[in-house]
CSV table of C-alpha atoms and ligand atoms in Angstrom, one decimal:
chain,number,residue,atom,x,y,z
A,1,MET,CA,-26.5,9.6,-6.9
A,2,LYS,CA,-24.2,12.0,-8.7
A,3,VAL,CA,-20.8,10.5,-9.3
A,4,ALA,CA,-17.4,11.8,-10.6
A,5,ILE,CA,-15.1,9.1,-11.9
A,6,LEU,CA,-11.4,10.0,-11.8
A,7,GLY,CA,-9.3,7.7,-13.9
A,8,ALA,CA,-12.3,6.6,-16.1
A,9,THR,CA,-10.2,5.1,-18.8
A,10,GLY,CA,-8.5,2.6,-16.5
A,11,SER,CA,-9.5,-0.9,-15.3
A,12,ILE,CA,-11.4,0.4,-12.2
A,13,GLY,CA,-12.9,3.2,-14.2
A,14,GLY,CA,-14.2,0.8,-16.8
A,15,SER,CA,-15.8,-1.4,-14.1
A,16,ALA,CA,-17.4,1.6,-12.5
A,17,LEU,CA,-18.9,2.7,-15.8
A,18,ALA,CA,-20.2,-0.8,-16.4
A,19,LEU,CA,-22.1,-0.3,-13.1
A,20,ALA,CA,-23.3,3.1,-14.4
A,21,GLU,CA,-24.6,1.3,-17.5
A,22,ALA,CA,-26.3,-1.4,-15.3
A,23,PHE,CA,-27.9,1.0,-12.8
A,24,PRO,CA,-28.8,4.3,-14.5
A,25,GLU,CA,-31.6,4.7,-11.9
A,26,TYR,CA,-28.9,5.0,-9.2
A,27,ILE,CA,-25.9,6.5,-10.9
A,28,GLU,CA,-25.6,9.8,-12.8
A,29,ILE,CA,-22.2,10.7,-14.1
A,30,THR,CA,-21.3,14.3,-13.5
A,31,ALA,CA,-17.5,14.2,-14.3
A,32,LEU,CA,-15.1,11.9,-16.0
A,33,THR,CA,-11.3,12.2,-16.1
A,34,CYS,CA,-8.3,10.4,-17.7
A,35,GLY,CA,-4.7,11.0,-18.5
A,36,ARG,CA,-3.9,10.2,-22.1
A,37,GLN,CA,-6.5,7.8,-23.6
A,38,VAL,CA,-8.8,10.5,-25.0
A,39,GLU,CA,-10.3,8.2,-27.7
A,40,ARG,CA,-11.7,5.9,-25.0
A,41,LEU,CA,-12.8,8.9,-23.0
A,42,ALA,CA,-14.6,10.4,-26.0
A,43,GLY,CA,-16.7,7.2,-26.2
A,44,TYR,CA,-17.6,7.4,-22.5
A,45,VAL,CA,-18.4,11.1,-22.8
A,46,THR,CA,-20.8,10.4,-25.7
A,47,LYS,CA,-22.5,7.7,-23.7
A,48,PHE,CA,-22.7,9.1,-20.2
A,49,ARG,CA,-22.9,12.9,-21.0
A,50,PRO,CA,-20.9,14.4,-18.0
A,51,GLY,CA,-20.9,18.1,-17.6
A,52,LEU,CA,-17.2,18.3,-16.7
A,53,VAL,CA,-14.3,16.4,-18.1
A,54,ALA,CA,-10.6,16.6,-17.3
A,55,VAL,CA,-7.6,15.1,-19.2
A,56,GLY,CA,-3.8,15.0,-18.7
A,57,GLY,CA,-2.6,18.1,-20.6
A,58,GLU,CA,-3.5,20.7,-23.2
A,59,ALA,CA,-2.6,18.4,-26.2
A,60,GLU,CA,-5.1,15.8,-24.8
A,61,ARG,CA,-7.7,18.5,-24.3
A,62,ASP,CA,-7.4,19.7,-27.9
A,63,ARG,CA,-7.6,16.1,-29.2
A,64,LEU,CA,-10.7,15.4,-27.1
A,65,ARG,CA,-12.4,18.5,-28.4
A,66,GLY,CA,-11.7,17.4,-32.0
A,67,LEU,CA,-12.9,13.9,-31.4
A,68,LEU,CA,-16.2,15.0,-29.8
A,69,LYS,CA,-16.8,17.4,-32.6
A,70,ASP,CA,-16.3,14.6,-35.1
A,71,LEU,CA,-18.7,12.4,-33.1
A,72,GLY,CA,-21.2,15.2,-33.2
A,73,SER,CA,-21.4,15.0,-29.4
A,74,PRO,CA,-22.2,18.1,-27.4
A,75,ALA,CA,-18.9,19.1,-25.7
A,76,PRO,CA,-18.8,19.3,-21.9
A,77,GLU,CA,-16.4,21.7,-20.1
A,78,ILE,CA,-12.9,20.2,-20.7
A,79,LEU,CA,-10.1,21.0,-18.3
A,80,CYS,CA,-6.6,19.7,-18.0
A,81,GLY,CA,-3.7,19.1,-15.7
A,82,GLU,CA,-3.8,18.6,-11.9
A,83,ALA,CA,-6.1,21.6,-11.5
A,84,GLY,CA,-8.5,20.0,-13.9
A,85,GLN,CA,-8.5,16.7,-12.0
A,86,VAL,CA,-9.1,18.6,-8.8
A,87,ALA,CA,-12.0,20.6,-10.4
A,88,ALA,CA,-13.6,17.4,-11.7
A,89,ALA,CA,-13.5,16.0,-8.2
A,90,VAL,CA,-15.1,19.0,-6.5
A,91,GLU,CA,-16.8,21.3,-9.0
A,92,SER,CA,-19.1,19.0,-11.0
A,93,GLY,CA,-21.8,18.7,-8.3
A,94,ALA,CA,-20.8,15.1,-7.5
A,95,GLU,CA,-21.8,13.6,-4.1
A,96,THR,CA,-19.5,10.7,-4.6
A,97,VAL,CA,-16.0,10.7,-6.1
A,98,LEU,CA,-14.4,7.5,-7.3
A,99,SER,CA,-10.7,8.0,-6.9
A,100,ALA,CA,-9.3,5.6,-9.5
A,101,ILE,CA,-6.3,7.4,-11.0
A,102,VAL,CA,-3.2,5.3,-10.6
A,103,GLY,CA,-0.3,6.4,-8.4
A,104,GLY,CA,0.6,9.6,-6.7
A,105,ALA,CA,-1.3,11.7,-9.3
A,106,ALA,CA,-4.5,10.9,-7.4
A,107,MET,CA,-3.3,12.7,-4.3
A,108,ALA,CA,-4.4,16.2,-5.0
A,109,PRO,CA,-8.0,15.4,-6.3
A,110,THR,CA,-8.6,12.9,-3.6
A,111,PHE,CA,-7.5,15.3,-0.9
A,112,ALA,CA,-9.7,18.0,-2.4
A,113,ALA,CA,-12.8,15.6,-2.4
A,114,VAL,CA,-12.1,14.7,1.3
A,115,GLY,CA,-11.7,18.4,2.1
A,116,ARG,CA,-15.1,19.1,0.5
A,117,GLY,CA,-16.7,16.5,2.7
A,118,LEU,CA,-17.8,14.3,-0.2
A,119,ARG,CA,-18.1,10.5,-0.2
A,120,VAL,CA,-14.8,9.2,-1.6
A,121,ALA,CA,-14.9,5.7,-3.0
A,122,LEU,CA,-11.2,5.1,-2.7
A,123,ALA,CA,-9.6,2.7,-5.1
A,124,ASN,CA,-6.3,4.6,-5.3
A,125,LYS,CA,-4.2,3.3,-2.4
A,126,GLU,CA,-1.1,5.4,-3.1
A,127,SER,CA,-2.8,8.6,-1.8
A,128,LEU,CA,-3.6,7.0,1.5
A,129,VAL,CA,-0.1,5.6,1.8
A,130,MET,CA,1.4,9.1,1.0
A,131,GLY,CA,-0.9,11.2,3.1
A,132,GLY,CA,-2.9,8.9,5.4
A,133,GLU,CA,-1.7,10.9,8.4
A,134,LEU,CA,-3.4,14.0,7.0
A,135,VAL,CA,-6.3,12.5,5.0
A,136,MET,CA,-8.0,10.5,7.8
A,137,PRO,CA,-8.0,13.5,10.3
A,138,LEU,CA,-9.3,15.7,7.5
A,139,ALA,CA,-12.1,13.3,6.7
A,140,ARG,CA,-13.2,13.3,10.4
A,141,GLN,CA,-13.1,17.1,10.3
A,142,THR,CA,-15.2,17.6,7.1
A,143,GLY,CA,-17.4,14.5,7.6
A,144,ALA,CA,-16.2,13.0,4.3
A,145,GLU,CA,-17.0,9.3,4.1
A,146,ILE,CA,-14.0,7.3,2.9
A,147,ILE,CA,-15.3,4.0,1.6
A,148,PRO,CA,-12.6,1.6,0.5
A,149,VAL,CA,-12.8,0.0,-2.9
A,150,ASP,CA,-9.6,-2.0,-2.7
A,151,SER,CA,-11.1,-5.5,-2.4
A,152,GLU,CA,-9.3,-6.4,0.9
A,153,HIS,CA,-10.2,-3.2,2.6
A,154,SER,CA,-13.8,-3.4,1.3
A,155,ALA,CA,-13.9,-6.9,2.8
A,156,ILE,CA,-12.7,-5.7,6.1
A,157,PHE,CA,-15.2,-2.8,6.0
A,158,GLN,CA,-17.9,-5.3,5.3
A,159,ALA,CA,-16.8,-7.8,7.9
A,160,LEU,CA,-16.9,-4.9,10.4
A,161,GLY,CA,-20.5,-4.3,9.5
A,162,GLY,CA,-19.8,-1.2,7.4
A,163,GLN,CA,-17.5,0.8,9.6
A,164,LEU,CA,-13.9,1.9,9.9
A,165,ASN,CA,-13.8,1.3,13.7
A,166,SER,CA,-11.6,-1.6,14.7
A,167,GLN,CA,-12.5,-1.7,18.4
A,168,GLY,CA,-12.4,-5.2,19.9
A,169,LEU,CA,-10.3,-6.5,17.0
A,170,ARG,CA,-7.3,-8.7,17.7
A,171,ARG,CA,-6.0,-8.4,14.2
A,172,ILE,CA,-6.8,-7.9,10.6
A,173,ILE,CA,-5.7,-10.6,8.1
A,174,LEU,CA,-5.2,-9.3,4.6
A,175,THR,CA,-5.4,-12.0,2.0
A,176,ALA,CA,-3.0,-12.0,-0.9
A,177,SER,CA,-3.1,-14.0,-4.1
A,178,GLY,CA,0.6,-14.3,-4.1
A,179,GLY,CA,0.7,-12.9,-7.6
A,180,PRO,CA,2.1,-14.6,-10.7
A,181,PHE,CA,5.4,-15.5,-9.0
A,182,ARG,CA,4.1,-17.4,-6.0
A,183,GLY,CA,6.4,-20.3,-5.3
A,184,PHE,CA,9.3,-18.8,-7.3
A,185,THR,CA,12.8,-18.5,-5.8
A,186,GLY,CA,14.8,-15.3,-5.7
A,187,LYS,CA,17.0,-16.7,-8.4
A,188,GLN,CA,14.0,-17.4,-10.7
A,189,LEU,CA,12.8,-13.8,-10.1
A,190,GLU,CA,16.0,-12.5,-11.7
A,191,SER,CA,15.0,-13.6,-15.2
A,192,VAL,CA,11.2,-12.9,-15.3
A,193,SER,CA,9.8,-10.8,-18.1
A,194,ARG,CA,7.3,-7.9,-18.3
A,195,GLU,CA,4.7,-10.2,-19.8
A,196,GLN,CA,5.0,-12.7,-16.9
A,197,ALA,CA,4.8,-9.9,-14.3
A,198,LEU,CA,1.6,-8.6,-15.9
A,199,ALA,CA,-0.1,-12.0,-16.2
A,200,HIS,CA,-1.9,-12.0,-12.9
A,201,PRO,CA,-3.5,-15.4,-12.2
A,202,ARG,CA,-6.8,-14.1,-10.7
A,203,TRP,CA,-7.4,-10.4,-11.2
A,204,SER,CA,-7.5,-8.3,-14.4
A,205,MET,CA,-6.0,-4.9,-13.5
A,206,GLY,CA,-3.9,-2.0,-14.7
A,207,ALA,CA,-0.2,-2.5,-15.4
A,208,LYS,CA,1.1,-0.8,-12.3
A,209,ILE,CA,-0.9,-2.7,-9.7
A,210,SER,CA,-0.3,-5.9,-11.6
A,211,CYS,CA,3.4,-5.4,-11.3
A,212,ASP,CA,3.0,-4.4,-7.6
A,213,SER,CA,1.2,-7.7,-7.1
A,214,ALA,CA,4.1,-9.6,-8.7
A,215,THR,CA,6.6,-8.0,-6.3
A,216,MET,CA,4.0,-8.1,-3.5
A,217,MET,CA,4.6,-4.4,-2.9
A,218,ASN,CA,0.8,-4.2,-3.5
A,219,LYS,CA,0.2,-6.1,-0.3
A,220,GLY,CA,2.8,-3.9,1.4
A,221,LEU,CA,1.0,-0.7,0.3
A,222,GLU,CA,-2.3,-2.4,1.5
A,223,ILE,CA,-0.8,-2.9,5.0
A,224,ILE,CA,-0.2,0.8,5.2
A,225,GLU,CA,-3.6,1.5,3.7
A,226,ALA,CA,-5.3,-0.7,6.3
A,227,HIS,CA,-3.3,1.0,9.1
A,228,HIS,CA,-4.8,4.4,8.2
A,229,LEU,CA,-8.3,3.2,7.3
A,230,PHE,CA,-8.9,1.1,10.4
A,231,GLY,CA,-6.5,2.7,12.9
A,232,LEU,CA,-4.7,-0.6,13.8
A,233,ASP,CA,-1.1,-0.9,14.8
A,234,TYR,CA,1.2,-2.6,12.4
A,235,ASP,CA,1.8,-5.6,14.6
A,236,ARG,CA,-2.0,-6.3,14.3
A,237,LEU,CA,-1.9,-6.4,10.5
A,238,ASP,CA,-1.1,-9.8,9.1
A,239,VAL,CA,-0.9,-11.2,5.5
A,240,LEU,CA,-2.1,-14.6,4.4
A,241,VAL,CA,-1.6,-16.0,0.9
A,242,HIS,CA,-4.8,-17.3,-0.6
A,243,PRO,CA,-4.2,-18.0,-4.3
A,244,GLN,CA,-7.9,-18.4,-5.2
A,245,SER,CA,-8.7,-14.8,-4.2
A,246,ILE,CA,-12.2,-15.7,-3.0
A,247,VAL,CA,-11.8,-14.8,0.7
A,248,HIS,CA,-11.1,-11.1,0.3
A,249,SER,CA,-9.9,-10.5,3.9
A,250,ILE,CA,-10.6,-11.5,7.5
A,251,VAL,CA,-11.0,-9.7,10.8
A,252,GLU,CA,-10.2,-11.5,14.1
A,253,TYR,CA,-11.9,-10.5,17.3
A,254,LEU,CA,-10.4,-10.6,20.8
A,255,ASP,CA,-12.1,-14.0,21.4
A,256,GLY,CA,-10.4,-15.6,18.4
A,257,SER,CA,-13.5,-15.5,16.2
A,258,GLN,CA,-12.7,-14.7,12.6
A,259,VAL,CA,-15.2,-13.0,10.3
A,260,ALA,CA,-14.4,-12.9,6.5
A,261,GLN,CA,-16.0,-11.6,3.4
A,262,LEU,CA,-16.1,-13.9,0.3
A,263,GLY,CA,-17.1,-13.0,-3.2
A,264,PRO,CA,-16.3,-13.4,-6.9
A,265,THR,CA,-13.0,-12.1,-8.0
A,266,ASP,CA,-14.4,-9.0,-9.6
A,267,MET,CA,-13.9,-5.4,-8.8
A,268,ARG,CA,-17.5,-4.4,-9.7
A,269,LEU,CA,-18.6,-5.7,-6.3
A,270,PRO,CA,-16.4,-3.5,-4.0
A,271,ILE,CA,-17.0,-0.5,-6.3
A,272,ALA,CA,-20.7,-1.0,-6.2
A,273,TYR,CA,-20.7,-1.3,-2.4
A,274,ALA,CA,-18.7,1.9,-2.0
A,275,PHE,CA,-21.4,3.6,-4.1
A,276,SER,CA,-24.4,2.0,-2.6
A,277,TYR,CA,-23.3,1.7,1.1
A,278,PRO,CA,-25.2,1.1,3.4
A,279,GLU,CA,-27.6,-0.4,0.8
A,280,ARG,CA,-26.7,-3.2,-1.6
A,281,TRP,CA,-27.6,-3.3,-5.3
A,282,PRO,CA,-28.7,-6.6,-6.8
A,283,LEU,CA,-25.5,-7.4,-8.8
A,284,ALA,CA,-25.9,-11.1,-8.5
A,285,GLU,CA,-29.6,-11.1,-9.6
A,286,ALA,CA,-30.0,-8.5,-12.3
A,287,ASP,CA,-29.7,-9.5,-16.0
A,288,ARG,CA,-28.5,-6.2,-17.3
A,289,PRO,CA,-25.9,-4.8,-19.6
A,290,GLY,CA,-22.7,-4.0,-17.6
A,291,LEU,CA,-23.1,-7.1,-15.3
A,292,ALA,CA,-22.0,-9.8,-17.7
A,293,GLY,CA,-20.0,-12.5,-16.0
A,294,LEU,CA,-21.3,-11.7,-12.6
A,295,GLY,CA,-23.5,-14.1,-10.6
A,296,PRO,CA,-23.7,-15.7,-7.2
A,297,LEU,CA,-20.6,-17.4,-6.0
A,298,ASP,CA,-20.7,-21.2,-6.0
A,299,LEU,CA,-17.8,-22.3,-3.7
A,300,ALA,CA,-18.1,-25.9,-4.9
A,301,GLU,CA,-17.3,-24.7,-8.4
A,302,VAL,CA,-14.3,-22.4,-7.7
A,303,LYS,CA,-11.7,-23.6,-10.2
A,304,PHE,CA,-8.0,-22.9,-9.8
A,305,GLN,CA,-4.9,-24.6,-11.3
A,306,GLY,CA,-6.6,-27.9,-11.9
A,307,TYR,CA,-8.5,-28.0,-8.6
A,308,THR,CA,-12.2,-27.5,-8.1
A,309,GLY,CA,-13.9,-26.4,-4.9
A,310,HIS,CA,-10.6,-25.8,-3.0
A,311,LEU,CA,-9.7,-22.7,-1.0
A,312,THR,CA,-6.2,-22.8,0.3
A,313,PHE,CA,-4.0,-20.7,2.6
A,314,GLU,CA,-0.3,-20.3,3.2
A,315,ARG,CA,2.2,-18.0,4.8
A,316,PRO,CA,3.9,-15.4,2.6
A,317,ASP,CA,7.5,-15.9,1.6
A,318,TYR,CA,9.0,-12.8,3.2
A,319,GLU,CA,12.5,-13.7,2.0
A,320,THR,CA,11.7,-13.9,-1.7
A,321,PHE,CA,9.3,-11.0,-1.6
A,322,PRO,CA,11.1,-8.4,0.6
A,323,ALA,CA,8.7,-5.6,-0.4
A,324,LEU,CA,6.3,-6.8,2.3
A,325,ASN,CA,8.6,-6.1,5.1
A,326,LEU,CA,10.1,-3.0,3.5
A,327,ALA,CA,6.6,-1.5,3.3
A,328,ARG,CA,5.7,-2.5,6.8
A,329,ALA,CA,9.0,-0.9,8.1
A,330,ALA,CA,8.2,2.4,6.2
A,331,GLY,CA,4.7,2.4,7.6
A,332,ARG,CA,6.1,1.9,11.1
A,333,GLN,CA,8.6,4.7,10.6
A,334,GLY,CA,5.7,7.0,9.5
A,335,GLY,CA,6.2,10.6,8.5
A,336,MET,CA,7.4,10.9,4.9
A,337,ALA,CA,8.7,7.3,4.7
A,338,PRO,CA,5.5,5.9,3.1
A,339,ALA,CA,5.4,8.7,0.6
A,340,VAL,CA,9.1,8.0,-0.3
A,341,LEU,CA,8.3,4.2,-0.5
A,342,THR,CA,5.4,4.7,-3.0
A,343,GLY,CA,7.1,7.4,-5.0
A,344,ALA,CA,10.3,5.3,-5.5
A,345,ASN,CA,8.2,2.2,-6.2
A,346,GLU,CA,6.1,4.0,-8.8
A,347,ALA,CA,9.2,5.2,-10.6
A,348,ALA,CA,10.9,1.8,-10.5
A,349,VAL,CA,7.7,0.0,-11.8
A,350,ASN,CA,7.5,2.5,-14.6
A,351,MET,CA,11.1,1.9,-15.5
A,352,PHE,CA,10.5,-1.8,-15.5
A,353,LEU,CA,7.4,-1.5,-17.6
A,354,GLU,CA,9.5,0.6,-20.1
A,355,GLY,CA,12.1,-2.1,-20.2
A,356,LYS,CA,14.8,0.0,-18.6
A,357,ILE,CA,15.4,-2.1,-15.5
A,358,GLU,CA,14.9,-5.8,-14.5
A,359,PHE,CA,12.1,-7.0,-12.3
A,360,SER,CA,14.4,-7.8,-9.3
A,361,ALA,CA,15.8,-4.3,-9.4
A,362,ILE,CA,12.4,-2.7,-8.5
A,363,VAL,CA,12.5,-3.5,-4.8
A,364,ARG,CA,16.3,-3.0,-4.6
A,365,ILE,CA,15.8,0.6,-5.9
A,366,VAL,CA,13.0,1.3,-3.4
A,367,GLU,CA,15.1,0.1,-0.5
A,368,LYS,CA,18.0,2.3,-1.6
A,369,VAL,CA,15.8,5.4,-2.0
A,370,LEU,CA,14.4,4.8,1.5
A,371,GLU,CA,17.9,4.5,2.9
A,372,GLY,CA,19.0,7.7,1.2
A,373,SER,CA,16.0,9.8,2.2
A,374,PRO,CA,15.9,11.9,5.4
A,375,VAL,CA,13.3,11.0,8.0
A,376,ARG,CA,10.9,13.9,8.2
A,377,PRO,CA,7.4,14.3,9.6
A,378,VAL,CA,4.4,14.9,7.2
A,379,GLU,CA,3.3,18.5,7.8
A,380,ASP,CA,1.1,19.2,4.9
A,381,ILE,CA,-0.1,17.7,1.6
A,382,VAL,CA,2.3,19.8,-0.5
A,383,GLY,CA,5.2,18.3,1.6
A,384,ALA,CA,3.9,14.7,1.0
A,385,ILE,CA,3.6,15.3,-2.7
A,386,GLU,CA,7.0,16.9,-2.9
A,387,ALA,CA,8.6,13.9,-0.9
A,388,GLU,CA,7.0,11.5,-3.3
A,389,ARG,CA,8.3,13.4,-6.4
A,390,GLU,CA,11.7,13.6,-4.9
A,391,ALA,CA,11.7,9.9,-4.3
A,392,ARG,CA,10.9,9.3,-7.9
A,393,ARG,CA,13.8,11.4,-9.0
A,394,LEU,CA,16.1,9.6,-6.7
A,395,ALA,CA,14.9,6.2,-7.9
A,396,GLU,CA,15.6,7.3,-11.5
A,397,ARG,CA,19.1,8.4,-10.5
A,398,PHE,CA,19.9,5.2,-8.6
A,399,ALA,CA,18.6,3.1,-11.6
A,400,GLY,CA,20.9,5.1,-13.9
A,401,GLU,CA,23.9,4.5,-11.6
A,402,MET,CA,23.1,0.8,-11.2
A,403,TYR,CA,22.8,0.2,-15.0
A,404,LYS,CA,25.9,2.2,-15.8
A,405,THR,CA,28.2,0.2,-13.6
A,406,SER,CA,26.7,-3.2,-14.3
B,501,LIG,P1,-5.1,1.7,-14.8
B,501,LIG,O1,-3.7,1.9,-15.1
B,501,LIG,O2,-5.9,0.7,-15.5
B,501,LIG,O3,-5.9,3.1,-14.9
B,501,LIG,C1,-5.3,4.3,-14.4
B,501,LIG,C2,-6.2,5.5,-14.7
B,501,LIG,O4,-5.5,6.7,-14.2
B,501,LIG,C3,-6.4,5.7,-16.2
B,501,LIG,O5,-7.7,6.3,-16.4
B,501,LIG,C4,-5.3,6.8,-16.5
B,501,LIG,O6,-5.6,7.6,-17.6
B,501,LIG,C5,-5.4,7.6,-15.2
B,501,LIG,N1,-4.2,8.5,-15.0
B,501,LIG,C6,-2.9,8.1,-14.9
B,501,LIG,N2,-2.1,9.1,-14.7
B,501,LIG,C7,-2.9,10.2,-14.6
B,501,LIG,C8,-2.7,11.6,-14.4
B,501,LIG,N3,-1.5,12.1,-14.2
B,501,LIG,N4,-3.8,12.4,-14.4
B,501,LIG,C9,-5.0,11.9,-14.6
B,501,LIG,N5,-5.3,10.6,-14.8
B,501,LIG,C10,-4.3,9.8,-14.8
B,501,LIG,O7,-5.2,1.5,-13.2
B,501,LIG,P2,-6.2,0.6,-12.3
B,501,LIG,O8,-7.6,1.0,-12.7
B,501,LIG,O9,-5.8,-0.8,-12.3
B,501,LIG,O10,-6.0,1.2,-10.9
B,501,LIG,C11,-6.3,2.5,-10.5
B,501,LIG,C12,-6.1,2.6,-9.0
B,501,LIG,O11,-6.9,1.7,-8.2
B,501,LIG,C13,-4.6,2.3,-8.6
B,501,LIG,O12,-4.2,3.2,-7.6
B,501,LIG,C14,-4.7,0.9,-8.0
B,501,LIG,O13,-3.7,0.6,-7.1
B,501,LIG,C15,-6.1,0.9,-7.4
B,501,LIG,N6,-6.7,-0.5,-7.4
B,501,LIG,C16,-7.0,-1.1,-8.6
B,501,LIG,C17,-7.5,-2.4,-8.6
B,501,LIG,C18,-7.8,-3.1,-9.8
B,501,LIG,O14,-8.4,-4.2,-9.8
B,501,LIG,N7,-7.5,-2.6,-11.0
B,501,LIG,C19,-7.8,-3.1,-7.3
B,501,LIG,C20,-7.5,-2.3,-6.1
B,501,LIG,C21,-7.0,-1.0,-6.2
B,501,LIG,P3,-5.0,7.2,-19.1
B,501,LIG,O15,-5.0,5.7,-19.2
B,501,LIG,O16,-6.1,7.8,-20.0
B,501,LIG,O17,-3.7,7.8,-19.3
B,502,LIG,MG1,-6.2,-5.2,-3.2
């Protein structure tokens, strides 16, 4: 299978390339992309020999050229900017595109891959949040298969027997780890640091999604993602906190029966399934490079915070983590509201990661941007991208005002 990996230098990208190393008989890499980490990309290019590569800008393109020359590696075609990312998605001959760029920057290449009718292994949730009302109908039109990589949505997809059709379902229950601040009070959240926010108890992920897990905005975005993927109303999408992150999500049928998917806490599994679907590759069996640390799940041996063999469940604390209800409300509102939500959130998270604002300001800023943005329908992808960018600008302005007066 010919695969293009967008966001190859990230956490998901690295897991996908581990799979490419483990299963060269299944995966041929035709394109790799990144933003700024060209040193890492150069290593991957040398190893996997894609024909097409795209990086953030011209400076990164020139640096990558130089690095590949120094390494004595034959240079692929190197493109840059958004147009380069789009070309990597649709011009490399890939049949499957892994969308693993973080944030709204994934929108244009993901939309292009869907428009071309390719299989899209979708890790990036922001694109579906921004443009779900356009992306899903486009996929139906072009025959593009959107296979979720996000572990919860992969779990639901698997629990449904490998389909996106939710007929006969009473509800979907998205499990959430609760993040590093589960059990904290609102007051305690006021003094948490960047390091604490990034120290996820169960998953090793990129900085933005780790921070989203800490505010629980990640689960909020996932509610909207599930709404679009599975076509279920918001009142049928529930959240259940499950700190061990072994039950990846649950579907409940009209008779009350619940079907769940369980697995190790490792993104190589949902990525592999999005590639191999409807087949399954022997991840738990093979002794191969790229599969280190993976093996069959032994529930009796699950260890978490001093307990062994315990799986526990609790309700989310909606008061301490208002991002959940904020996202749900934006999803219900529809139109541009989810694009505004994710744009404002991305800007606020970036400002927090850069040390410009406090953790507790993130969700306050998102709320303020939503309140200050006009309610408009989503007409086209350009409009969704523009609404997201405008929300980022507004978030930066509000943050500036908040920190000037305080
Ligand atoms: P990382 O921050 O680890 O990686 C992000 C990737 O996107 C990097 O390769 C980065 O390149 C690239 N990138 C960022 N901006 C641009 C840009 N403007 N143009 C091109 N490439 C860009 O993120 P993750 O791998 O953790 O997450 C990726 C996506 O998958 C996110 O949307 C996240 O929500 C989703 N996801 C992740 C999970 C996880 O376990 N990590 C689980 C479920 C979903 P560079 O670093 O070179 O600048
Ligand atoms: Mg998830």
